[in-house]
Structures are given as C-alpha cells and as structure tokens.
Amino acid sequence: MCDLEVPDTYYSIEDYESSCARWCPGCGDHGILTAVQKLCREEQLPPEKTVFVSGIGCSSRFPHYMKTYGFHGLHGRAFPVASGVKFRRPDLDVFVVTGDGDCCSIGAGHWVHAIRYNINMVVLLFDNSIYGLTKKQTSPTSALGTKSNTHPRGSVLPPINPIQTTLGISNVSFVAQTTDWHPAHMYATIKKAHEHKGLSFVRIIQRCPIWMKGMNDTALNDPNAVTLLNHENGIELDPKVVKSFNNVIEHDPSDIHKAREYAELPNSVPVGLLYQNKNAYRYDEYGAHNLGMTNEERIAGINRNLDKYAV
Ligand SMILES: Cc1ncc(C[n+]2csc(CCOP(=O)(O)OP(=O)(O)O)c2C)c(N)n1
Ligand SMILES: [Mg+2]
C-alpha cells in the first residue's frame, strides 16, 4: 500500500480566514493578522480548539477576522475573560488581542494580575500609541507632547513603557517586543510566544497611518533606530534576518536585570525576547482540572451551591 503521509485533515490559511478586515489601508493590524493566520496554519491549530479574546478598539476587532472561536468583549476586560476560558478549558489555545488603551489604560488592573497569574496564553498588545477606534485620544503609551483630541497642545505626561512595566510585575514569565514592519521577526516572535508555557506578553509596535501618521518613520527608515536583542535562547531567526539589523546586542533572556536595562534603550527600539522564565508559577495548574474531580462531581457541586438559593 502506498502511504503518502497525508494527514486526514490539513488546515490551510482559508480555514482561519473570516470576513474581510475593515481596518484602514496601511494599518499595521493587517500584517499582524497575516502572521497569526500563518502561525495557526504552520502549527495546524484546530480552529474549533482556538480562541481569540479581545476588548474594545480597532485592534480588538481581531476575533471577527479569524475563523476560530472568539470573544469581542468589553473595553479593558480581555484578560479576565481569557483567564476564565483557559482556566476552565485548558485544552483550548487562548490568544488575547488588546490595544494600548485597552490594556494599559482601562485594563491596567487586569493586565497586572494576568501577568502575575501566568495562565498559559499568548497576549498580543497592538501598540499604536493612540486610541484609534475613538479617533485620536492620548493613550498611556503616547509619546510626551503627542497632539490629540484630548491634548490638542500636546500630551503632558511621559508614557508608560509596556514591556518595562510588565517586567516589573511579580511572576512575569515571557516578555518580547517586535514591530509590524519586521514581518519575519514578528512571526518568529509570535511563534516563540506560542511555544512558551505560561503567559507570553508580546508588544507589537504598530503603525496607525491615519491618527499617528509618520510616528514610526524614524524606526522605519533609520537602521540605527532599532536594536535586535539576539540569543540562542531568544527568538529563532534566519541569519539573513539577523544580518538585516544594524544594531545587534547579545542578550540572555534569563537575565531580568539586563532585560530591564534593554527595555529602554536611548534612541533605539529594542526588538526580541527580553525575558523568559519557564519555571514561573502557573495559576492554571491549580485549576479545577487539577483537583481530581470528575465533570459529574463538579456539576453536582455547582448544583449543591445553586440549590442554596432556590426559592
Ligand atoms: C467602558 C468604555 N469606556 C470607553 C470606551 C470608548 N473606547 C472604545 S475603544 C477605546 C480606546 C481604544 O484604544 P486602543 O485600545 O489603543 O485600541 P486601538 O483602537 O488603538 O486599536 C475607547 C476609549 C468604551 N468602549 N467602553
Ligand atoms: Mg491604540
């Protein structure tokens, strides 16, 4: 008999594509969507076992464009929804898609605790340094002096650096940074994040050609304005991709002190894996699935509790 080793089911890109993305032409979100769909295909993630959870924002429309399960939730609440999904259904692959407003502003409390809980999921922070959907309000990551509808004369506070903040949270286990205009690096970063067992936090610096036109021009055009953090335990890259970066620093991602130093480089955007700790505590390992109860026992327990409130 001839065995061609063809799998019974092979998922192609079309199996992950849903409705046509309605982001603006030139928006960095399109490239991120392509990278994520490619990851799903390369890893052959069953669409019915994959969930994208988001809050509110342009970026948070992401679940609509994936033919998987999805939850387009409430502003700032992607983390608790995703935590609940993963806690109860550890068999599902969970991704969180959140914007800089969604995560670092209204959702900041949930962000801190999600990092500490370290539940196994991939978090993609689409950071365009602005509230895009609501048409240009200052976000916590807007550079000082950014002119917006809330600060027409320029924002007055220095921005939060999301990777530095995440590195400061106890029990952090994976922090990486990439950009939407380095597709090979972005893809390899999301792949590494997906392999990590724990919460992988990936900040993707993302272009918004409508409200933040030109914001990333320096990083795009000046090869010195981006620095690759490279290491054998870091993001796996083709040597040709490494060569395309002018500035390369060898950085061991197990070194959190160096990670904090490299999170803020003067006049250069660091990209790469800043930090990984494979041994951080994982709250999902203490979930109900680990209590040794069968589904029937769990349902009986829920019913007993609900019966207390029966009238
Ligand atoms: C509770 C609540 N407050 C405010 C809003 C209005 N709102 C919708 S999206 C958004 C900001 C989105 O910015 P960001 O998360 O950066 O996403 P982007 O659109 O830039 O991708 C705000 C303030 C809302 N929908 N719900
Ligand atoms: Mg934004």
mmCIF file of C-alpha atoms and ligand atoms in Angstrom:
data_model
loop_
_atom_site.group_PDB
_atom_site.id
_atom_site.type_symbol
_atom_site.label_atom_id
_atom_site.label_comp_id
_atom_site.label_asym_id
_atom_site.label_seq_id
_atom_site.Cartn_x
_atom_site.Cartn_y
_atom_site.Cartn_z
ATOM 1 C CA MET A 1 0.000 0.000 0.000
ATOM 2 C CA CYS A 2 1.265 3.465 -0.804
ATOM 3 C CA ASP A 3 1.440 5.769 2.254
ATOM 4 C CA LEU A 4 1.937 9.420 1.344
ATOM 5 C CA GLU A 5 1.687 10.504 4.990
ATOM 6 C CA VAL A 6 -1.017 12.972 4.115
ATOM 7 C CA PRO A 7 -2.838 13.988 7.302
ATOM 8 C CA ASP A 8 -6.591 13.311 7.425
ATOM 9 C CA THR A 9 -7.216 16.982 7.993
ATOM 10 C CA TYR A 10 -4.955 19.730 6.785
ATOM 11 C CA TYR A 11 -5.887 23.267 7.708
ATOM 12 C CA SER A 12 -4.984 25.852 5.094
ATOM 13 C CA ILE A 13 -4.923 29.638 5.530
ATOM 14 C CA GLU A 14 -8.529 29.806 4.253
ATOM 15 C CA ASP A 15 -9.594 27.712 7.241
ATOM 16 C CA TYR A 16 -8.590 30.599 9.522
ATOM 17 C CA GLU A 17 -9.773 33.487 7.362
ATOM 18 C CA SER A 18 -13.074 35.074 8.195
ATOM 19 C CA SER A 19 -14.662 38.291 6.980
ATOM 20 C CA CYS A 20 -12.568 40.857 5.123
ATOM 21 C CA ALA A 21 -10.638 43.014 7.630
ATOM 22 C CA ARG A 22 -12.088 46.506 7.854
ATOM 23 C CA TRP A 23 -9.012 48.240 9.219
ATOM 24 C CA CYS A 24 -7.741 51.286 7.316
ATOM 25 C CA PRO A 25 -5.375 50.737 4.363
ATOM 26 C CA GLY A 26 -1.813 50.754 5.700
ATOM 27 C CA CYS A 27 -2.827 49.842 9.263
ATOM 28 C CA GLY A 28 -0.256 47.585 10.934
ATOM 29 C CA ASP A 29 -3.038 45.294 12.157
ATOM 30 C CA HIS A 30 -3.312 43.699 8.690
ATOM 31 C CA GLY A 31 0.254 42.357 8.904
ATOM 32 C CA ILE A 32 -0.299 41.023 12.419
ATOM 33 C CA LEU A 33 -3.427 39.192 11.239
ATOM 34 C CA THR A 34 -1.433 37.605 8.423
ATOM 35 C CA ALA A 35 1.294 36.479 10.850
ATOM 36 C CA VAL A 36 -1.243 34.953 13.243
ATOM 37 C CA GLN A 37 -3.102 33.129 10.469
ATOM 38 C CA LYS A 38 0.211 31.775 9.238
ATOM 39 C CA LEU A 39 1.081 30.576 12.746
ATOM 40 C CA CYS A 40 -2.275 28.783 13.006
ATOM 41 C CA ARG A 41 -1.635 27.063 9.684
ATOM 42 C CA GLU A 42 2.001 26.169 10.465
ATOM 43 C CA GLU A 43 1.059 24.770 13.868
ATOM 44 C CA GLN A 44 -2.143 23.204 12.441
ATOM 45 C CA LEU A 45 -4.193 24.615 15.321
ATOM 46 C CA PRO A 46 -7.700 23.161 15.092
ATOM 47 C CA PRO A 47 -9.995 26.187 14.616
ATOM 48 C CA GLU A 48 -12.554 24.696 16.987
ATOM 49 C CA LYS A 49 -9.891 24.493 19.719
ATOM 50 C CA THR A 50 -8.558 28.029 19.269
ATOM 51 C CA VAL A 51 -9.983 31.168 20.882
ATOM 52 C CA PHE A 52 -9.194 34.836 20.334
ATOM 53 C CA VAL A 53 -10.349 37.114 23.137
ATOM 54 C CA SER A 54 -10.255 40.897 22.839
ATOM 55 C CA GLY A 55 -11.501 44.054 24.478
ATOM 56 C CA ILE A 56 -12.636 47.104 22.506
ATOM 57 C CA GLY A 57 -10.680 49.093 19.928
ATOM 58 C CA CYS A 58 -9.652 48.777 16.270
ATOM 59 C CA SER A 59 -7.206 46.048 17.286
ATOM 60 C CA SER A 60 -9.878 44.303 19.307
ATOM 61 C CA ARG A 61 -11.889 43.645 16.137
ATOM 62 C CA PHE A 62 -9.354 40.884 15.509
ATOM 63 C CA PRO A 63 -11.561 37.899 16.554
ATOM 64 C CA HIS A 64 -14.029 38.823 13.773
ATOM 65 C CA TYR A 65 -11.322 38.176 11.207
ATOM 66 C CA MET A 66 -10.378 34.719 12.466
ATOM 67 C CA LYS A 67 -12.476 31.674 11.616
ATOM 68 C CA THR A 68 -11.916 30.275 15.110
ATOM 69 C CA TYR A 69 -13.828 30.857 18.314
ATOM 70 C CA GLY A 70 -13.655 34.418 19.537
ATOM 71 C CA PHE A 71 -14.935 36.786 22.184
ATOM 72 C CA HIS A 72 -15.039 40.517 21.392
ATOM 73 C CA GLY A 73 -15.699 41.671 24.901
ATOM 74 C CA LEU A 74 -15.747 44.808 26.995
ATOM 75 C CA HIS A 75 -13.147 47.561 26.985
ATOM 76 C CA GLY A 76 -10.196 46.523 29.171
ATOM 77 C CA ARG A 77 -11.663 43.144 30.088
ATOM 78 C CA ALA A 78 -9.951 40.785 27.664
ATOM 79 C CA PHE A 79 -7.653 39.403 30.381
ATOM 80 C CA PRO A 80 -10.291 38.202 32.857
ATOM 81 C CA VAL A 81 -12.411 36.687 30.066
ATOM 82 C CA ALA A 82 -9.400 34.875 28.592
ATOM 83 C CA SER A 83 -8.270 33.725 32.046
ATOM 84 C CA GLY A 84 -11.718 32.253 32.679
ATOM 85 C CA VAL A 85 -11.736 30.470 29.320
ATOM 86 C CA LYS A 86 -8.293 28.946 29.813
ATOM 87 C CA PHE A 87 -8.876 28.081 33.467
ATOM 88 C CA ARG A 88 -11.993 26.081 32.670
ATOM 89 C CA ARG A 89 -10.915 24.770 29.270
ATOM 90 C CA PRO A 90 -7.173 24.098 29.446
ATOM 91 C CA ASP A 91 -7.482 22.128 26.205
ATOM 92 C CA LEU A 92 -8.110 25.346 24.247
ATOM 93 C CA ASP A 93 -5.392 27.525 22.753
ATOM 94 C CA VAL A 94 -6.116 31.039 24.010
ATOM 95 C CA PHE A 95 -4.893 34.297 22.488
ATOM 96 C CA VAL A 96 -5.588 37.775 23.847
ATOM 97 C CA VAL A 97 -5.626 40.706 21.447
ATOM 98 C CA THR A 98 -5.564 44.075 23.155
ATOM 99 C CA GLY A 99 -4.690 47.694 22.322
ATOM 100 C CA ASP A 100 -2.589 50.195 24.264
ATOM 101 C CA GLY A 101 -5.741 51.865 25.545
ATOM 102 C CA ASP A 102 -7.464 48.573 26.251
ATOM 103 C CA CYS A 103 -4.504 47.041 28.117
ATOM 104 C CA CYS A 104 -2.530 49.923 29.591
ATOM 105 C CA SER A 105 -5.362 52.323 30.406
ATOM 106 C CA ILE A 106 -8.789 50.958 31.371
ATOM 107 C CA GLY A 107 -7.488 47.367 31.568
ATOM 108 C CA ALA A 108 -4.313 48.097 33.530
ATOM 109 C CA GLY A 109 -5.509 46.421 36.735
ATOM 110 C CA HIS A 110 -6.363 43.234 34.873
ATOM 111 C CA TRP A 111 -3.060 43.391 32.991
ATOM 112 C CA VAL A 112 -1.040 43.377 36.242
ATOM 113 C CA HIS A 113 -2.906 40.408 37.696
ATOM 114 C CA ALA A 114 -2.936 38.434 34.456
ATOM 115 C CA ILE A 115 0.857 38.674 34.284
ATOM 116 C CA ARG A 116 1.138 37.504 37.902
ATOM 117 C CA TYR A 117 -1.329 34.634 37.424
ATOM 118 C CA ASN A 118 0.743 33.500 34.436
ATOM 119 C CA ILE A 119 -2.048 31.439 32.871
ATOM 120 C CA ASN A 120 -0.940 29.732 29.668
ATOM 121 C CA MET A 121 -1.946 32.063 26.813
ATOM 122 C CA VAL A 122 -0.469 34.400 24.209
ATOM 123 C CA VAL A 123 -1.077 38.124 24.704
ATOM 124 C CA LEU A 124 -0.596 40.393 21.712
ATOM 125 C CA LEU A 125 -0.532 44.073 22.608
ATOM 126 C CA PHE A 126 -1.142 46.090 19.443
ATOM 127 C CA ASP A 127 0.534 49.356 20.409
ATOM 128 C CA ASN A 128 -0.152 52.274 18.071
ATOM 129 C CA SER A 129 0.264 54.787 20.947
ATOM 130 C CA ILE A 130 -3.231 56.183 20.459
ATOM 131 C CA TYR A 131 -6.903 55.382 20.914
ATOM 132 C CA GLY A 132 -7.554 54.578 17.261
ATOM 133 C CA LEU A 133 -11.194 53.498 17.211
ATOM 134 C CA THR A 134 -12.425 56.591 19.020
ATOM 135 C CA LYS A 135 -10.426 58.800 16.660
ATOM 136 C CA LYS A 136 -7.276 60.011 18.375
ATOM 137 C CA GLN A 137 -7.216 60.411 22.135
ATOM 138 C CA THR A 138 -3.968 60.310 24.135
ATOM 139 C CA SER A 139 -3.164 56.797 25.345
ATOM 140 C CA PRO A 140 -0.801 55.818 28.166
ATOM 141 C CA THR A 141 1.834 54.955 25.557
ATOM 142 C CA SER A 142 1.571 58.222 23.569
ATOM 143 C CA ALA A 143 4.934 59.981 23.462
ATOM 144 C CA LEU A 144 5.229 63.158 25.515
ATOM 145 C CA GLY A 145 3.894 66.084 23.514
ATOM 146 C CA THR A 146 1.615 63.997 21.251
ATOM 147 C CA LYS A 147 -1.135 66.254 19.901
ATOM 148 C CA SER A 148 -4.505 64.566 20.152
ATOM 149 C CA ASN A 149 -8.168 65.374 20.663
ATOM 150 C CA THR A 150 -7.732 65.176 24.436
ATOM 151 C CA HIS A 151 -4.461 67.145 24.399
ATOM 152 C CA PRO A 152 -4.587 69.490 21.396
ATOM 153 C CA ARG A 153 -1.477 71.296 22.658
ATOM 154 C CA GLY A 154 0.394 68.070 23.292
ATOM 155 C CA SER A 155 0.242 65.385 25.983
ATOM 156 C CA VAL A 156 1.797 66.383 29.271
ATOM 157 C CA LEU A 157 2.877 63.114 30.872
ATOM 158 C CA PRO A 158 5.714 60.772 29.909
ATOM 159 C CA PRO A 159 4.414 57.457 28.523
ATOM 160 C CA ILE A 160 4.287 54.025 30.127
ATOM 161 C CA ASN A 161 6.700 51.571 28.555
ATOM 162 C CA PRO A 162 4.565 48.397 28.497
ATOM 163 C CA ILE A 163 7.497 45.983 28.382
ATOM 164 C CA GLN A 164 9.238 47.731 31.283
ATOM 165 C CA THR A 165 6.005 47.695 33.284
ATOM 166 C CA THR A 166 5.421 44.004 32.545
ATOM 167 C CA LEU A 167 8.982 43.162 33.551
ATOM 168 C CA GLY A 168 8.265 44.780 36.918
ATOM 169 C CA ILE A 169 5.315 42.508 37.763
ATOM 170 C CA SER A 170 5.948 39.527 40.062
ATOM 171 C CA ASN A 171 5.936 36.120 38.451
ATOM 172 C CA VAL A 172 6.342 37.524 34.905
ATOM 173 C CA SER A 173 7.367 34.686 32.589
ATOM 174 C CA PHE A 174 7.706 35.914 28.980
ATOM 175 C CA VAL A 175 8.183 39.404 27.545
ATOM 176 C CA ALA A 176 9.017 40.134 23.915
ATOM 177 C CA GLN A 177 8.832 43.107 21.590
ATOM 178 C CA THR A 178 8.517 43.314 17.826
ATOM 179 C CA THR A 179 7.082 45.625 15.164
ATOM 180 C CA ASP A 180 4.511 45.186 12.418
ATOM 181 C CA TRP A 181 7.035 46.184 9.740
ATOM 182 C CA HIS A 182 9.527 43.393 10.511
ATOM 183 C CA PRO A 183 7.299 40.513 9.351
ATOM 184 C CA ALA A 184 9.896 37.740 9.726
ATOM 185 C CA HIS A 185 10.788 38.899 13.221
ATOM 186 C CA MET A 186 7.146 39.393 14.178
ATOM 187 C CA TYR A 187 6.205 35.902 13.006
ATOM 188 C CA ALA A 188 9.133 34.261 14.834
ATOM 189 C CA THR A 189 8.264 36.207 17.996
ATOM 190 C CA ILE A 190 4.621 35.126 17.991
ATOM 191 C CA LYS A 191 5.738 31.540 17.327
ATOM 192 C CA LYS A 192 8.105 31.610 20.308
ATOM 193 C CA ALA A 193 5.348 33.138 22.456
ATOM 194 C CA HIS A 194 3.004 30.349 21.438
ATOM 195 C CA GLU A 195 5.556 27.693 22.389
ATOM 196 C CA HIS A 196 6.006 29.161 25.865
ATOM 197 C CA LYS A 197 4.036 27.507 28.675
ATOM 198 C CA GLY A 198 2.713 30.422 30.679
ATOM 199 C CA LEU A 199 1.514 33.924 29.784
ATOM 200 C CA SER A 200 3.545 35.285 26.886
ATOM 201 C CA PHE A 201 3.358 39.046 26.621
ATOM 202 C CA VAL A 202 4.249 40.393 23.172
ATOM 203 C CA ARG A 203 4.169 44.100 22.496
ATOM 204 C CA ILE A 204 3.862 44.768 18.773
ATOM 205 C CA ILE A 205 4.674 48.334 17.844
ATOM 206 C CA GLN A 206 2.029 49.039 15.272
ATOM 207 C CA ARG A 207 1.544 51.733 12.653
ATOM 208 C CA CYS A 208 -1.593 53.822 12.575
ATOM 209 C CA PRO A 209 -1.337 55.752 9.293
ATOM 210 C CA ILE A 210 -4.454 57.801 9.996
ATOM 211 C CA TRP A 211 -4.065 59.233 13.505
ATOM 212 C CA MET A 212 -0.321 58.739 14.062
ATOM 213 C CA LYS A 213 0.951 59.324 10.545
ATOM 214 C CA GLY A 214 4.737 59.309 10.489
ATOM 215 C CA MET A 215 5.116 58.268 14.160
ATOM 216 C CA ASN A 216 7.318 55.296 13.298
ATOM 217 C CA ASP A 217 9.154 56.893 10.378
ATOM 218 C CA THR A 218 12.471 57.120 12.245
ATOM 219 C CA ALA A 219 12.297 53.495 13.359
ATOM 220 C CA LEU A 220 11.293 52.527 9.795
ATOM 221 C CA ASN A 221 13.952 54.481 7.928
ATOM 222 C CA ASP A 222 16.949 54.750 10.242
ATOM 223 C CA PRO A 223 18.631 51.357 10.663
ATOM 224 C CA ASN A 224 20.156 52.542 13.936
ATOM 225 C CA ALA A 225 16.789 53.286 15.449
ATOM 226 C CA VAL A 226 16.028 49.595 16.052
ATOM 227 C CA THR A 227 18.184 47.178 18.066
ATOM 228 C CA LEU A 228 17.860 43.413 17.816
ATOM 229 C CA LEU A 229 18.245 41.508 21.088
ATOM 230 C CA ASN A 230 19.672 38.228 19.880
ATOM 231 C CA HIS A 231 20.496 34.986 21.686
ATOM 232 C CA GLU A 232 20.464 31.238 21.109
ATOM 233 C CA ASN A 233 17.618 31.035 23.643
ATOM 234 C CA GLY A 234 15.856 34.043 22.151
ATOM 235 C CA ILE A 235 13.723 34.433 19.036
ATOM 236 C CA GLU A 236 14.790 31.936 16.381
ATOM 237 C CA LEU A 237 15.752 33.900 13.276
ATOM 238 C CA ASP A 238 17.218 33.145 9.903
ATOM 239 C CA PRO A 239 20.817 34.503 9.898
ATOM 240 C CA LYS A 240 19.798 36.692 6.932
ATOM 241 C CA VAL A 241 17.184 38.382 9.120
ATOM 242 C CA VAL A 242 19.761 38.959 11.874
ATOM 243 C CA LYS A 243 22.072 40.480 9.257
ATOM 244 C CA SER A 244 19.378 42.933 8.216
ATOM 245 C CA PHE A 245 19.664 44.692 11.591
ATOM 246 C CA ASN A 246 22.430 47.267 12.015
ATOM 247 C CA ASN A 247 22.431 47.068 15.800
ATOM 248 C CA VAL A 248 22.540 43.667 17.452
ATOM 249 C CA ILE A 249 23.047 43.049 21.172
ATOM 250 C CA GLU A 250 23.600 39.569 22.600
ATOM 251 C CA HIS A 251 21.059 39.281 25.387
ATOM 252 C CA ASP A 252 20.412 36.196 27.506
ATOM 253 C CA PRO A 253 16.639 36.231 28.136
ATOM 254 C CA SER A 254 17.065 34.624 31.561
ATOM 255 C CA ASP A 255 18.677 37.854 32.831
ATOM 256 C CA ILE A 256 15.867 40.062 34.129
ATOM 257 C CA HIS A 257 18.182 42.903 35.165
ATOM 258 C CA LYS A 258 19.621 43.220 31.670
ATOM 259 C CA ALA A 259 16.091 42.855 30.272
ATOM 260 C CA ARG A 260 15.044 45.917 32.283
ATOM 261 C CA GLU A 261 18.096 47.797 31.062
ATOM 262 C CA TYR A 262 17.449 46.906 27.415
ATOM 263 C CA ALA A 263 13.724 47.668 27.646
ATOM 264 C CA GLU A 264 14.687 51.351 27.493
ATOM 265 C CA LEU A 265 17.489 51.955 25.035
ATOM 266 C CA PRO A 266 18.388 55.555 24.314
ATOM 267 C CA ASN A 267 17.103 56.490 20.828
ATOM 268 C CA SER A 268 16.599 52.894 19.720
ATOM 269 C CA VAL A 269 13.674 50.489 19.842
ATOM 270 C CA PRO A 270 14.661 47.053 21.206
ATOM 271 C CA VAL A 271 13.119 44.044 19.452
ATOM 272 C CA GLY A 272 13.496 40.449 20.547
ATOM 273 C CA LEU A 273 12.929 38.275 23.583
ATOM 274 C CA LEU A 274 13.643 40.357 26.653
ATOM 275 C CA TYR A 275 12.794 37.806 29.305
ATOM 276 C CA GLN A 276 11.724 34.205 29.707
ATOM 277 C CA ASN A 277 11.328 32.157 32.881
ATOM 278 C CA LYS A 278 9.968 28.707 32.129
ATOM 279 C CA ASN A 279 9.636 27.927 35.844
ATOM 280 C CA ALA A 280 7.327 30.729 36.942
ATOM 281 C CA TYR A 281 4.217 29.634 38.884
ATOM 282 C CA ARG A 282 1.198 28.958 36.693
ATOM 283 C CA TYR A 283 -2.185 29.551 38.254
ATOM 284 C CA ASP A 284 -3.901 27.351 35.662
ATOM 285 C CA GLU A 285 -2.007 24.376 37.057
ATOM 286 C CA TYR A 286 -4.049 24.809 40.233
ATOM 287 C CA GLY A 287 -7.335 24.865 38.332
ATOM 288 C CA ALA A 288 -10.323 22.609 38.879
ATOM 289 C CA HIS A 289 -8.940 20.143 36.348
ATOM 290 C CA ASN A 290 -6.183 19.547 38.835
ATOM 291 C CA LEU A 291 -8.376 18.899 41.854
ATOM 292 C CA GLY A 292 -9.031 15.345 40.829
ATOM 293 C CA MET A 293 -12.793 15.876 40.382
ATOM 294 C CA THR A 294 -14.757 14.363 37.540
ATOM 295 C CA ASN A 295 -17.083 16.563 35.481
ATOM 296 C CA GLU A 296 -20.079 14.910 37.190
ATOM 297 C CA GLU A 297 -18.648 15.729 40.651
ATOM 298 C CA ARG A 298 -18.055 19.317 39.616
ATOM 299 C CA ILE A 299 -21.571 19.727 38.211
ATOM 300 C CA ALA A 300 -23.030 18.157 41.377
ATOM 301 C CA GLY A 301 -21.000 20.665 43.443
ATOM 302 C CA ILE A 302 -22.291 23.619 41.394
ATOM 303 C CA ASN A 303 -25.866 22.334 41.717
ATOM 304 C CA ARG A 304 -25.495 21.951 45.503
ATOM 305 C CA ASN A 305 -24.386 25.573 45.753
ATOM 306 C CA LEU A 306 -27.103 26.873 43.427
ATOM 307 C CA ASP A 307 -29.745 24.905 45.401
ATOM 308 C CA LYS A 308 -28.942 27.082 48.425
ATOM 309 C CA TYR A 309 -30.534 29.999 46.574
ATOM 310 C CA ALA A 310 -33.570 28.122 45.277
ATOM 311 C CA VAL A 311 -36.896 29.700 46.263
HETATM 312 C C1 LIG B 1 -16.050 51.330 29.267
HETATM 313 C C2 LIG B 1 -15.679 52.017 27.982
HETATM 314 N N1 LIG B 1 -15.017 53.189 28.036
HETATM 315 C C3 LIG B 1 -14.654 53.807 26.896
HETATM 316 C C4 LIG B 1 -14.988 53.260 25.695
HETATM 317 C C5 LIG B 1 -14.633 54.006 24.424
HETATM 318 N N2 LIG B 1 -13.499 53.388 23.749
HETATM 319 C C6 LIG B 1 -13.679 52.469 22.778
HETATM 320 S S1 LIG B 1 -12.242 51.935 22.106
HETATM 321 C C7 LIG B 1 -11.346 52.969 23.130
HETATM 322 C C8 LIG B 1 -9.846 53.044 23.040
HETATM 323 C C9 LIG B 1 -9.221 52.056 22.139
HETATM 324 O O1 LIG B 1 -7.844 52.265 22.056
HETATM 325 P P1 LIG B 1 -6.850 51.064 21.929
HETATM 326 O O2 LIG B 1 -7.115 50.045 22.963
HETATM 327 O O3 LIG B 1 -5.475 51.631 21.907
HETATM 328 O O4 LIG B 1 -7.230 50.387 20.542
HETATM 329 P P2 LIG B 1 -6.975 50.877 19.028
HETATM 330 O O5 LIG B 1 -8.309 51.383 18.547
HETATM 331 O O6 LIG B 1 -5.944 51.935 19.027
HETATM 332 O O7 LIG B 1 -6.548 49.632 18.330
HETATM 333 C C10 LIG B 1 -12.178 53.700 23.962
HETATM 334 C C11 LIG B 1 -11.702 54.686 24.954
HETATM 335 C C12 LIG B 1 -15.676 52.038 25.675
HETATM 336 N N3 LIG B 1 -15.991 51.424 24.525
HETATM 337 N N4 LIG B 1 -16.001 51.435 26.838
HETATM 338 MG MG MG B 2 -4.251 52.034 20.309
#
